[in-house]
mmCIF file of C-alpha atoms and ligand atoms in Angstrom:
data_model
loop_
_atom_site.group_PDB
_atom_site.id
_atom_site.type_symbol
_atom_site.label_atom_id
_atom_site.label_comp_id
_atom_site.label_asym_id
_atom_site.label_seq_id
_atom_site.Cartn_x
_atom_site.Cartn_y
_atom_site.Cartn_z
ATOM 1 C CA MET A 14 0.000 0.000 0.000
ATOM 2 C CA SER A 15 1.317 3.485 -0.865
ATOM 3 C CA ALA A 16 2.113 5.877 1.975
ATOM 4 C CA ASN A 17 -0.769 8.126 1.014
ATOM 5 C CA LYS A 18 -3.284 5.247 0.836
ATOM 6 C CA GLN A 19 -2.144 4.273 4.308
ATOM 7 C CA ARG A 20 -2.552 7.847 5.570
ATOM 8 C CA LEU A 21 -6.083 7.922 4.131
ATOM 9 C CA ASN A 22 -7.070 4.560 5.552
ATOM 10 C CA GLU A 23 -5.787 5.496 9.004
ATOM 11 C CA SER A 24 -8.347 8.287 9.136
ATOM 12 C CA LEU A 25 -11.328 5.917 8.848
ATOM 13 C CA ILE A 26 -13.178 5.195 12.077
ATOM 14 C CA ASN A 27 -16.169 2.936 12.599
ATOM 15 C CA TYR A 28 -19.526 4.687 12.733
ATOM 16 C CA ASP A 29 -21.755 3.536 15.530
ATOM 17 C CA PRO A 30 -25.260 4.678 14.508
ATOM 18 C CA PRO A 31 -28.007 5.419 17.022
ATOM 19 C CA GLU A 32 -30.435 2.564 17.507
ATOM 20 C CA TRP A 33 -33.264 4.513 15.828
ATOM 21 C CA VAL A 34 -31.574 4.609 12.401
ATOM 22 C CA SER A 35 -30.231 1.068 12.499
ATOM 23 C CA LYS A 36 -33.303 -0.333 10.721
ATOM 24 C CA LEU A 37 -32.726 1.761 7.593
ATOM 25 C CA ASP A 38 -30.693 0.327 4.719
ATOM 26 C CA ASN A 39 -27.290 1.611 3.568
ATOM 27 C CA VAL A 40 -26.377 3.238 6.897
ATOM 28 C CA PRO A 41 -22.710 4.352 6.585
ATOM 29 C CA LYS A 42 -20.148 2.093 8.237
ATOM 30 C CA HIS A 43 -17.358 4.661 8.548
ATOM 31 C CA ARG A 44 -16.722 8.277 9.256
ATOM 32 C CA VAL A 45 -13.675 10.481 9.635
ATOM 33 C CA GLN A 46 -13.153 12.910 12.520
ATOM 34 C CA LEU A 47 -13.214 16.529 11.352
ATOM 35 C CA VAL A 48 -15.759 18.262 13.608
ATOM 36 C CA HIS A 49 -15.260 19.808 17.022
ATOM 37 C CA PRO A 50 -18.395 18.146 18.415
ATOM 38 C CA ASP A 51 -20.877 19.165 21.131
ATOM 39 C CA THR A 52 -21.103 22.755 19.970
ATOM 40 C CA PRO A 53 -22.645 24.927 22.702
ATOM 41 C CA ILE A 54 -26.267 26.001 23.040
ATOM 42 C CA HIS A 55 -27.008 29.317 24.741
ATOM 43 C CA ARG A 56 -29.659 32.022 25.073
ATOM 44 C CA TRP A 57 -29.566 34.520 22.204
ATOM 45 C CA TYR A 58 -30.854 38.050 22.854
ATOM 46 C CA VAL A 59 -31.578 39.135 19.285
ATOM 47 C CA PRO A 60 -33.275 42.554 19.042
ATOM 48 C CA GLY A 61 -36.955 42.251 18.103
ATOM 49 C CA VAL A 62 -37.754 38.811 19.586
ATOM 50 C CA PRO A 63 -41.295 39.124 21.058
ATOM 51 C CA GLU A 64 -41.332 38.998 24.857
ATOM 52 C CA ASP A 65 -43.241 35.747 25.122
ATOM 53 C CA PHE A 66 -40.647 33.851 23.032
ATOM 54 C CA GLU A 67 -37.316 32.533 24.280
ATOM 55 C CA LEU A 68 -34.693 32.205 21.562
ATOM 56 C CA TYR A 69 -31.561 30.056 21.897
ATOM 57 C CA ILE A 70 -28.753 29.308 19.451
ATOM 58 C CA LYS A 71 -26.759 26.132 18.728
ATOM 59 C CA ARG A 72 -23.297 27.198 17.671
ATOM 60 C CA ASP A 73 -22.558 25.034 14.659
ATOM 61 C CA ASP A 74 -20.526 28.010 13.482
ATOM 62 C CA MET A 75 -18.063 26.543 16.022
ATOM 63 C CA THR A 76 -17.609 23.104 14.447
ATOM 64 C CA GLY A 77 -14.109 24.278 13.562
ATOM 65 C CA SER A 78 -12.250 27.371 12.404
ATOM 66 C CA GLN A 79 -11.405 26.963 8.723
ATOM 67 C CA LEU A 80 -13.890 24.061 8.693
ATOM 68 C CA SER A 81 -16.647 25.968 10.527
ATOM 69 C CA GLY A 82 -20.325 25.436 9.778
ATOM 70 C CA ASN A 83 -22.632 22.592 8.837
ATOM 71 C CA LYS A 84 -20.855 21.197 5.767
ATOM 72 C CA VAL A 85 -18.045 19.585 7.720
ATOM 73 C CA ARG A 86 -20.662 17.511 9.568
ATOM 74 C CA LYS A 87 -21.733 15.908 6.289
ATOM 75 C CA LEU A 88 -18.148 15.618 5.058
ATOM 76 C CA GLU A 89 -17.267 13.291 7.941
ATOM 77 C CA PHE A 90 -19.453 10.702 6.209
ATOM 78 C CA LEU A 91 -18.942 11.651 2.554
ATOM 79 C CA LEU A 92 -15.138 11.679 2.706
ATOM 80 C CA ALA A 93 -15.135 8.412 4.680
ATOM 81 C CA ASP A 94 -17.215 6.887 1.882
ATOM 82 C CA ALA A 95 -14.725 8.193 -0.698
ATOM 83 C CA ILE A 96 -11.723 6.806 1.200
ATOM 84 C CA SER A 97 -13.342 3.440 1.870
ATOM 85 C CA LYS A 98 -13.990 3.152 -1.885
ATOM 86 C CA GLY A 99 -10.293 3.764 -2.623
ATOM 87 C CA CYS A 100 -10.702 7.254 -4.102
ATOM 88 C CA SER A 101 -7.833 9.718 -3.840
ATOM 89 C CA THR A 102 -9.403 12.761 -5.537
ATOM 90 C CA ILE A 103 -12.577 14.629 -4.583
ATOM 91 C CA ILE A 104 -14.634 16.702 -7.023
ATOM 92 C CA THR A 105 -17.429 18.962 -5.870
ATOM 93 C CA CYS A 106 -19.284 22.095 -6.950
ATOM 94 C CA GLY A 107 -21.111 25.206 -5.810
ATOM 95 C CA GLY A 108 -21.435 28.945 -6.192
ATOM 96 C CA ILE A 109 -18.188 30.935 -6.318
ATOM 97 C CA GLN A 110 -18.376 31.603 -2.538
ATOM 98 C CA SER A 111 -19.585 28.071 -1.706
ATOM 99 C CA ASN A 112 -18.997 27.203 1.966
ATOM 100 C CA HIS A 113 -19.424 23.554 1.072
ATOM 101 C CA SER A 114 -16.618 23.740 -1.509
ATOM 102 C CA ARG A 115 -14.299 25.491 0.934
ATOM 103 C CA ALA A 116 -15.020 22.954 3.680
ATOM 104 C CA THR A 117 -14.520 20.053 1.223
ATOM 105 C CA THR A 118 -11.234 21.418 -0.039
ATOM 106 C CA ILE A 119 -9.749 22.086 3.364
ATOM 107 C CA SER A 120 -10.979 18.784 4.849
ATOM 108 C CA GLY A 121 -9.575 16.978 1.825
ATOM 109 C CA HIS A 122 -6.165 18.547 2.282
ATOM 110 C CA GLN A 123 -6.222 17.718 6.009
ATOM 111 C CA LEU A 124 -6.802 14.065 5.179
ATOM 112 C CA GLY A 125 -4.476 13.779 2.162
ATOM 113 C CA LEU A 126 -6.990 13.914 -0.713
ATOM 114 C CA LYS A 127 -6.619 15.937 -3.926
ATOM 115 C CA THR A 128 -9.507 18.298 -4.637
ATOM 116 C CA HIS A 129 -11.155 19.890 -7.659
ATOM 117 C CA LEU A 130 -13.912 22.493 -7.418
ATOM 118 C CA LEU A 131 -16.422 23.470 -10.114
ATOM 119 C CA LEU A 132 -17.460 26.974 -9.079
ATOM 120 C CA LYS A 133 -20.247 28.932 -10.777
ATOM 121 C CA SER A 134 -19.065 32.415 -11.644
ATOM 122 C CA THR A 135 -20.126 35.372 -13.772
ATOM 123 C CA GLU A 136 -16.393 36.121 -14.181
ATOM 124 C CA LEU A 137 -14.944 33.314 -16.294
ATOM 125 C CA ASP A 138 -11.496 34.801 -16.867
ATOM 126 C CA PRO A 139 -9.116 32.988 -14.478
ATOM 127 C CA GLU A 140 -6.804 36.049 -14.435
ATOM 128 C CA LYS A 141 -9.613 38.148 -13.009
ATOM 129 C CA ALA A 142 -10.990 35.533 -10.633
ATOM 130 C CA THR A 143 -11.578 36.722 -7.088
ATOM 131 C CA CYS A 144 -9.390 36.033 -4.055
ATOM 132 C CA LYS A 145 -12.029 37.144 -1.565
ATOM 133 C CA GLY A 146 -13.949 35.263 1.098
ATOM 134 C CA ASN A 147 -13.992 31.487 0.788
ATOM 135 C CA VAL A 148 -12.072 31.609 -2.506
ATOM 136 C CA LEU A 149 -8.970 32.919 -0.728
ATOM 137 C CA LEU A 150 -8.940 29.785 1.422
ATOM 138 C CA ASP A 151 -9.669 27.509 -1.556
ATOM 139 C CA ARG A 152 -6.737 28.977 -3.458
ATOM 140 C CA LEU A 153 -4.444 29.026 -0.438
ATOM 141 C CA VAL A 154 -4.635 25.240 -0.047
ATOM 142 C CA GLY A 155 -3.999 24.891 -3.771
ATOM 143 C CA THR A 156 -7.219 23.263 -4.877
ATOM 144 C CA HIS A 157 -7.896 23.159 -8.611
ATOM 145 C CA ILE A 158 -10.689 25.635 -9.345
ATOM 146 C CA HIS A 159 -12.649 25.257 -12.566
ATOM 147 C CA LEU A 160 -14.864 28.292 -13.215
ATOM 148 C CA ILE A 161 -18.138 27.300 -14.849
ATOM 149 C CA PRO A 162 -20.925 29.560 -16.190
ATOM 150 C CA GLY A 163 -22.967 31.277 -13.487
ATOM 151 C CA ASP A 164 -26.229 29.882 -14.842
ATOM 152 C CA ALA A 165 -25.105 26.221 -14.854
ATOM 153 C CA VAL A 166 -27.635 23.864 -13.235
ATOM 154 C CA TYR A 167 -26.680 20.791 -11.208
ATOM 155 C CA ASN A 168 -29.202 18.364 -12.648
ATOM 156 C CA GLU A 169 -28.639 19.644 -16.184
ATOM 157 C CA ASP A 170 -24.904 19.940 -16.736
ATOM 158 C CA ILE A 171 -22.861 20.249 -13.527
ATOM 159 C CA HIS A 172 -23.427 16.610 -12.645
ATOM 160 C CA GLN A 173 -22.388 15.647 -16.188
ATOM 161 C CA ARG A 174 -19.217 17.750 -15.988
ATOM 162 C CA MET A 175 -18.235 16.023 -12.737
ATOM 163 C CA GLU A 176 -18.814 12.589 -14.314
ATOM 164 C CA ASN A 177 -16.680 13.549 -17.340
ATOM 165 C CA PHE A 178 -13.917 14.763 -15.072
ATOM 166 C CA LYS A 179 -13.943 11.563 -13.030
ATOM 167 C CA LYS A 180 -13.590 9.577 -16.244
ATOM 168 C CA LYS A 181 -10.621 11.673 -17.350
ATOM 169 C CA ILE A 182 -8.856 11.220 -14.001
ATOM 170 C CA SER A 183 -9.332 7.494 -14.213
ATOM 171 C CA GLU A 184 -8.161 7.268 -17.843
ATOM 172 C CA GLU A 185 -5.197 9.607 -17.582
ATOM 173 C CA LYS A 186 -4.017 9.115 -14.006
ATOM 174 C CA GLY A 187 -5.315 5.636 -13.275
ATOM 175 C CA GLU A 188 -6.822 6.985 -10.042
ATOM 176 C CA LYS A 189 -10.322 6.860 -8.656
ATOM 177 C CA ALA A 190 -12.142 10.130 -8.094
ATOM 178 C CA TYR A 191 -15.275 10.706 -6.013
ATOM 179 C CA SER A 192 -17.867 13.374 -6.690
ATOM 180 C CA ILE A 193 -19.970 15.083 -4.044
ATOM 181 C CA PRO A 194 -23.232 16.774 -5.088
ATOM 182 C CA CYS A 195 -24.109 20.411 -4.304
ATOM 183 C CA GLY A 196 -23.996 21.117 -0.582
ATOM 184 C CA GLY A 197 -23.110 17.471 0.163
ATOM 185 C CA THR A 198 -26.786 16.547 0.224
ATOM 186 C CA ASN A 199 -27.481 12.875 -0.460
ATOM 187 C CA SER A 200 -28.283 9.784 1.586
ATOM 188 C CA ILE A 201 -24.759 9.708 3.055
ATOM 189 C CA GLY A 202 -24.527 13.433 3.819
ATOM 190 C CA LEU A 203 -27.799 13.222 5.790
ATOM 191 C CA PHE A 204 -25.896 11.388 8.514
ATOM 192 C CA GLY A 205 -24.012 14.561 9.427
ATOM 193 C CA TYR A 206 -27.212 15.854 10.994
ATOM 194 C CA VAL A 207 -28.253 12.449 12.311
ATOM 195 C CA GLN A 208 -25.004 12.611 14.273
ATOM 196 C CA THR A 209 -25.800 16.211 15.298
ATOM 197 C CA PHE A 210 -29.260 15.170 16.455
ATOM 198 C CA GLN A 211 -27.581 12.725 18.852
ATOM 199 C CA GLU A 212 -25.760 15.747 20.242
ATOM 200 C CA LEU A 213 -29.095 17.570 20.569
ATOM 201 C CA LEU A 214 -30.515 14.594 22.492
ATOM 202 C CA LYS A 215 -27.484 14.615 24.785
ATOM 203 C CA GLN A 216 -28.074 18.348 25.269
ATOM 204 C CA LYS A 217 -31.746 17.573 26.160
ATOM 205 C CA VAL A 218 -33.104 19.730 23.354
ATOM 206 C CA PRO A 219 -36.378 17.785 22.857
ATOM 207 C CA ASP A 220 -37.144 18.172 26.606
ATOM 208 C CA ASN A 221 -36.364 21.868 26.718
ATOM 209 C CA PHE A 222 -37.462 23.253 23.356
ATOM 210 C CA THR A 223 -40.570 23.267 21.180
ATOM 211 C CA ASP A 224 -39.174 24.365 17.823
ATOM 212 C CA ILE A 225 -35.969 24.310 15.764
ATOM 213 C CA ALA A 226 -35.207 26.773 12.949
ATOM 214 C CA VAL A 227 -32.447 26.416 10.360
ATOM 215 C CA ALA A 228 -31.415 27.805 6.955
ATOM 216 C CA VAL A 229 -32.031 25.545 3.930
ATOM 217 C CA GLY A 230 -29.641 25.707 0.960
ATOM 218 C CA SER A 231 -29.456 22.162 -0.422
ATOM 219 C CA GLY A 232 -31.686 20.398 2.125
ATOM 220 C CA GLY A 233 -29.276 17.986 3.803
ATOM 221 C CA THR A 234 -29.188 19.714 7.162
ATOM 222 C CA ILE A 235 -32.936 19.970 7.613
ATOM 223 C CA GLY A 236 -33.345 16.490 6.083
ATOM 224 C CA GLY A 237 -31.036 14.874 8.646
ATOM 225 C CA LEU A 238 -32.628 16.786 11.522
ATOM 226 C CA SER A 239 -36.193 15.980 10.452
ATOM 227 C CA MET A 240 -35.627 12.264 9.929
ATOM 228 C CA SER A 241 -33.923 12.045 13.321
ATOM 229 C CA ASN A 242 -36.677 14.022 15.034
ATOM 230 C CA TYR A 243 -39.228 11.637 13.527
ATOM 231 C CA LEU A 244 -37.322 8.403 14.199
ATOM 232 C CA SER A 245 -36.408 9.296 17.783
ATOM 233 C CA ASN A 246 -39.970 10.440 18.575
ATOM 234 C CA SER A 247 -38.756 13.831 19.642
ATOM 235 C CA HIS A 248 -41.785 15.870 18.528
ATOM 236 C CA LEU A 249 -39.967 19.120 17.883
ATOM 237 C CA ARG A 250 -41.409 21.261 15.088
ATOM 238 C CA ILE A 251 -38.702 21.922 12.487
ATOM 239 C CA HIS A 252 -38.775 25.121 10.422
ATOM 240 C CA GLY A 253 -36.660 25.517 7.275
ATOM 241 C CA MET A 254 -35.841 29.015 6.068
ATOM 242 C CA LEU A 255 -35.229 28.720 2.318
ATOM 243 C CA VAL A 256 -32.423 30.856 0.903
ATOM 244 C CA GLY A 257 -33.395 30.065 -2.697
ATOM 245 C CA ASP A 258 -35.640 27.814 -4.783
ATOM 246 C CA THR A 259 -38.956 26.282 -3.669
ATOM 247 C CA GLY A 260 -40.219 24.079 -0.863
ATOM 248 C CA GLU A 261 -41.374 21.565 -3.457
ATOM 249 C CA TYR A 262 -37.827 21.260 -4.830
ATOM 250 C CA PHE A 263 -36.238 20.699 -1.412
ATOM 251 C CA HIS A 264 -38.845 18.177 -0.283
ATOM 252 C CA SER A 265 -38.199 16.220 -3.465
ATOM 253 C CA GLU A 266 -34.388 16.360 -2.965
ATOM 254 C CA ILE A 267 -34.764 15.185 0.639
ATOM 255 C CA ASN A 268 -37.159 12.406 -0.367
ATOM 256 C CA LYS A 269 -34.633 11.269 -2.989
ATOM 257 C CA ALA A 270 -31.885 11.188 -0.340
ATOM 258 C CA LEU A 271 -34.186 9.270 2.030
ATOM 259 C CA ASP A 272 -34.948 6.770 -0.704
ATOM 260 C CA GLY A 273 -31.266 5.909 -0.809
ATOM 261 C CA LEU A 274 -31.904 4.467 2.669
ATOM 262 C CA ASN A 275 -35.025 2.610 1.511
ATOM 263 C CA TRP A 276 -37.048 4.999 3.639
ATOM 264 C CA SER A 277 -40.381 4.689 1.836
ATOM 265 C CA GLU A 278 -40.355 0.915 2.301
ATOM 266 C CA LYS A 279 -39.635 1.210 6.032
ATOM 267 C CA HIS A 280 -41.852 4.223 6.713
ATOM 268 C CA PRO A 281 -44.615 4.149 4.089
ATOM 269 C CA GLY A 282 -46.664 7.311 3.825
ATOM 270 C CA VAL A 283 -44.133 9.469 5.700
ATOM 271 C CA GLN A 284 -42.261 11.995 3.578
ATOM 272 C CA SER A 285 -40.158 15.103 4.069
ATOM 273 C CA GLN A 286 -43.382 17.148 3.722
ATOM 274 C CA ASP A 287 -44.714 15.457 6.898
ATOM 275 C CA MET A 288 -41.548 16.020 8.912
ATOM 276 C CA CYS A 289 -40.708 19.724 8.487
ATOM 277 C CA GLU A 290 -42.045 23.122 7.410
ATOM 278 C CA MET A 291 -40.410 25.142 4.613
ATOM 279 C CA TYR A 292 -40.740 28.915 4.164
ATOM 280 C CA GLU A 293 -39.921 30.266 0.694
ATOM 281 C CA GLU A 294 -40.386 33.913 1.736
ATOM 282 C CA ALA A 295 -37.144 33.738 3.729
ATOM 283 C CA GLN A 296 -35.044 34.073 0.543
ATOM 284 C CA GLY A 297 -36.032 37.727 0.102
ATOM 285 C CA ARG A 298 -34.596 38.937 -3.237
ATOM 286 C CA GLY A 299 -33.304 35.444 -4.063
ATOM 287 C CA TYR A 300 -30.200 33.298 -3.666
ATOM 288 C CA ALA A 301 -27.171 35.268 -2.480
ATOM 289 C CA LEU A 302 -28.943 38.623 -3.139
ATOM 290 C CA SER A 303 -29.183 40.799 -0.048
ATOM 291 C CA SER A 304 -31.554 43.595 0.907
ATOM 292 C CA PRO A 305 -30.535 46.578 3.074
ATOM 293 C CA ASP A 306 -32.802 45.368 5.951
ATOM 294 C CA GLU A 307 -31.062 41.990 5.989
ATOM 295 C CA LEU A 308 -27.605 43.572 6.101
ATOM 296 C CA GLU A 309 -28.680 46.011 8.830
ATOM 297 C CA PHE A 310 -30.108 43.072 10.782
ATOM 298 C CA ILE A 311 -26.727 41.301 10.568
ATOM 299 C CA SER A 312 -24.965 44.327 12.028
ATOM 300 C CA ALA A 313 -27.641 44.863 14.713
ATOM 301 C CA VAL A 314 -27.332 41.217 15.824
ATOM 302 C CA ALA A 315 -23.535 41.486 15.825
ATOM 303 C CA GLU A 316 -23.727 44.574 18.044
ATOM 304 C CA ALA A 317 -26.366 43.248 20.452
ATOM 305 C CA THR A 318 -25.111 39.664 20.790
ATOM 306 C CA GLY A 319 -21.595 39.377 19.360
ATOM 307 C CA ILE A 320 -22.794 36.618 17.014
ATOM 308 C CA LEU A 321 -21.790 36.989 13.361
ATOM 309 C CA LEU A 322 -24.356 35.907 10.783
ATOM 310 C CA ASP A 323 -23.594 35.582 7.075
ATOM 311 C CA PRO A 324 -25.498 37.374 4.299
ATOM 312 C CA VAL A 325 -26.371 34.265 2.224
ATOM 313 C CA TYR A 326 -27.784 31.774 4.772
ATOM 314 C CA THR A 327 -27.917 32.480 8.486
ATOM 315 C CA GLY A 328 -28.596 36.237 8.178
ATOM 316 C CA LYS A 329 -31.645 35.621 6.012
ATOM 317 C CA ALA A 330 -32.814 32.682 8.113
ATOM 318 C CA ALA A 331 -32.626 34.539 11.435
ATOM 319 C CA PHE A 332 -34.143 37.693 9.911
ATOM 320 C CA HIS A 333 -37.145 35.725 8.712
ATOM 321 C CA LEU A 334 -37.407 33.783 11.961
ATOM 322 C CA ILE A 335 -37.813 36.998 13.986
ATOM 323 C CA LYS A 336 -40.352 38.280 11.455
ATOM 324 C CA MET A 337 -42.380 35.078 11.814
ATOM 325 C CA MET A 338 -42.250 35.241 15.610
ATOM 326 C CA LYS A 339 -43.799 38.709 15.363
ATOM 327 C CA GLU A 340 -46.249 38.186 12.518
ATOM 328 C CA LYS A 341 -47.145 34.488 12.573
ATOM 329 C CA PRO A 342 -46.560 33.161 16.088
ATOM 330 C CA GLU A 343 -49.170 30.459 15.405
ATOM 331 C CA CYS A 344 -46.676 28.707 13.082
ATOM 332 C CA PHE A 345 -44.617 27.654 16.101
ATOM 333 C CA LYS A 346 -45.417 24.685 18.283
ATOM 334 C CA GLY A 347 -44.471 26.649 21.414
ATOM 335 C CA LYS A 348 -42.356 29.522 22.601
ATOM 336 C CA LYS A 349 -38.903 28.013 23.090
ATOM 337 C CA VAL A 350 -37.054 28.114 19.827
ATOM 338 C CA LEU A 351 -33.551 26.862 18.980
ATOM 339 C CA PHE A 352 -31.859 28.446 15.968
ATOM 340 C CA ILE A 353 -29.070 26.356 14.474
ATOM 341 C CA HIS A 354 -26.224 28.584 13.353
ATOM 342 C CA THR A 355 -24.864 26.801 10.292
ATOM 343 C CA GLY A 356 -21.723 28.930 9.833
ATOM 344 C CA GLY A 357 -20.756 30.793 6.669
ATOM 345 C CA MET A 358 -18.629 33.489 8.257
ATOM 346 C CA PHE A 359 -16.153 33.737 5.391
ATOM 347 C CA ALA A 360 -18.902 35.126 3.145
ATOM 348 C CA LEU A 361 -18.683 38.270 5.309
ATOM 349 C CA PHE A 362 -15.359 38.870 3.583
ATOM 350 C CA ASP A 363 -16.716 38.776 0.026
ATOM 351 C CA GLY A 364 -16.979 42.586 -0.089
ATOM 352 C CA ARG A 365 -20.723 43.145 0.189
ATOM 353 C CA MET A 366 -20.615 44.244 3.842
ATOM 354 C CA ASP A 367 -17.955 46.936 3.310
ATOM 355 C CA ASP A 368 -20.319 49.745 2.265
ATOM 356 C CA MET A 369 -22.763 48.852 5.017
ATOM 357 C CA VAL A 370 -20.017 49.086 7.641
ATOM 358 C CA ARG A 371 -18.810 52.454 6.286
ATOM 359 C CA MET A 372 -22.265 54.017 5.982
ATOM 360 C CA LYS A 373 -22.496 57.299 7.864
ATOM 361 C CA GLY A 374 -24.744 57.000 10.867
ATOM 362 C CA SER A 375 -24.793 53.207 10.801
ATOM 363 C CA LEU A 376 -24.156 51.296 14.005
ATOM 364 C CA THR A 377 -20.905 49.982 12.651
ATOM 365 C CA ASN A 378 -19.401 53.311 11.618
ATOM 366 C CA ARG A 379 -17.958 54.315 14.964
ATOM 367 C CA ILE A 380 -14.480 55.336 14.006
ATOM 368 C CA ASP A 381 -12.378 58.448 14.558
ATOM 369 C CA ALA A 382 -8.706 59.404 14.538
ATOM 370 C CA TRP A 383 -7.060 60.338 17.855
ATOM 371 C CA ILE A 384 -3.863 62.269 17.070
ATOM 372 C CA ASP A 385 -3.107 64.456 20.124
ATOM 373 C CA VAL A 386 -2.904 62.658 23.460
ATOM 374 C CA ASP A 387 -4.864 65.454 25.227
ATOM 375 C CA LYS A 388 -7.698 65.777 22.728
ATOM 376 C CA VAL A 389 -9.850 62.924 24.044
ATOM 377 C CA PRO A 390 -12.405 61.850 21.395
ATOM 378 C CA GLU A 391 -16.172 62.345 21.719
ATOM 379 C CA ILE A 392 -18.022 59.391 23.186
ATOM 380 C CA ASN A 393 -20.749 58.407 20.713
HETATM 381 C C1 PLP B 426 -24.935 25.217 2.989
HETATM 382 C C2 PLP B 426 -25.306 26.124 4.102
HETATM 383 C C3 PLP B 426 -26.587 26.077 4.665
HETATM 384 C C4 PLP B 426 -27.672 25.183 4.140
HETATM 385 O O1 PLP B 426 -27.515 23.843 4.499
HETATM 386 P P1 PLP B 426 -28.075 22.707 3.544
HETATM 387 O O2 PLP B 426 -27.756 21.461 4.244
HETATM 388 O O3 PLP B 426 -27.328 22.846 2.258
HETATM 389 O O4 PLP B 426 -29.518 22.952 3.355
HETATM 390 C C5 PLP B 426 -26.856 26.909 5.726
HETATM 391 N N1 PLP B 426 -25.943 27.770 6.201
HETATM 392 C C6 PLP B 426 -24.702 27.846 5.692
HETATM 393 C C7 PLP B 426 -23.759 28.843 6.239
HETATM 394 C C8 PLP B 426 -24.336 27.027 4.621
HETATM 395 O O5 PLP B 426 -23.111 27.114 4.103
#
């Protein structure tokens, strides 16, 4: 065995699934350790939460530093699957600032895998490609970035491109490559949030909360949480804040992932639609497009609570959650709500927050120059 194969194989650990998933088919047998587990849960005093609600936050933005967020949870299972199948290269895809792609790349390089990213971009000239946000980290670890047209669609051509690339690697290098779909959402990726639900049980979340709210971008996070909530009889109500696309699309993606586990045979008549709520309004202007209220909300939350939300996922999700608490409290099962912070901090460095921070009169524009020792600045 080559030294690198040995390094890869050493990272595999046996996965011991909770008893309530053991009856499903195709439960993963291995995982790798990437996550800092047992992320904290604490009260979250976001401005605007109605007085009769209590809002808490689970800090999955603390699953790591460069690996922070929800994607690394899924990657523990996806990369273990790749390694156990003898693959040495990982190919995945996403938007130019994809958190999933960044987490895949960095995890891959921690384990000893080569990585290729297909990133959707309106700028297709490699010389002019950005170095901001997640892309800086992607490029720093030396992943191969392939810019693809901004309007490319996964089910139409991105999947095909990844298949073609795998074939080329096998023909020209004699190596096996492994492709991971958008956001790492499939029947293996779901186990990242099955594992997290075990943490939530350990943290007594079903005893102490009535509702969970989370951002939805490819569906794997809410899918894993909802199936675990159902299978463990936890009776939380799970709310998905969509950052793009439609509820119908995500339910169908989650049902497809569940079918990989032979779900419909084991639990006939129970589908994603029966296990969680999806809110399309949360996306505002659409995927990765921000509105001034959303950006102001991010800075108000940062000031009041010290928690940093990102403009693409968690900022929109929390913004809509507070709006629903005010305008549609009847949507919630009760009054104790846990928001799952899914990470995404590096998107704050993509440039869009700069003008907001500099805006005269904004909360974040408290800056002056203090030249003479005796001329003490105004306190404002
Ligand atoms: C990908 C992502 C999500 C959405 O999770 P899915 O499992 O893809 O639905 C939420 N928040 C952040 C920061 C993300 O990067």
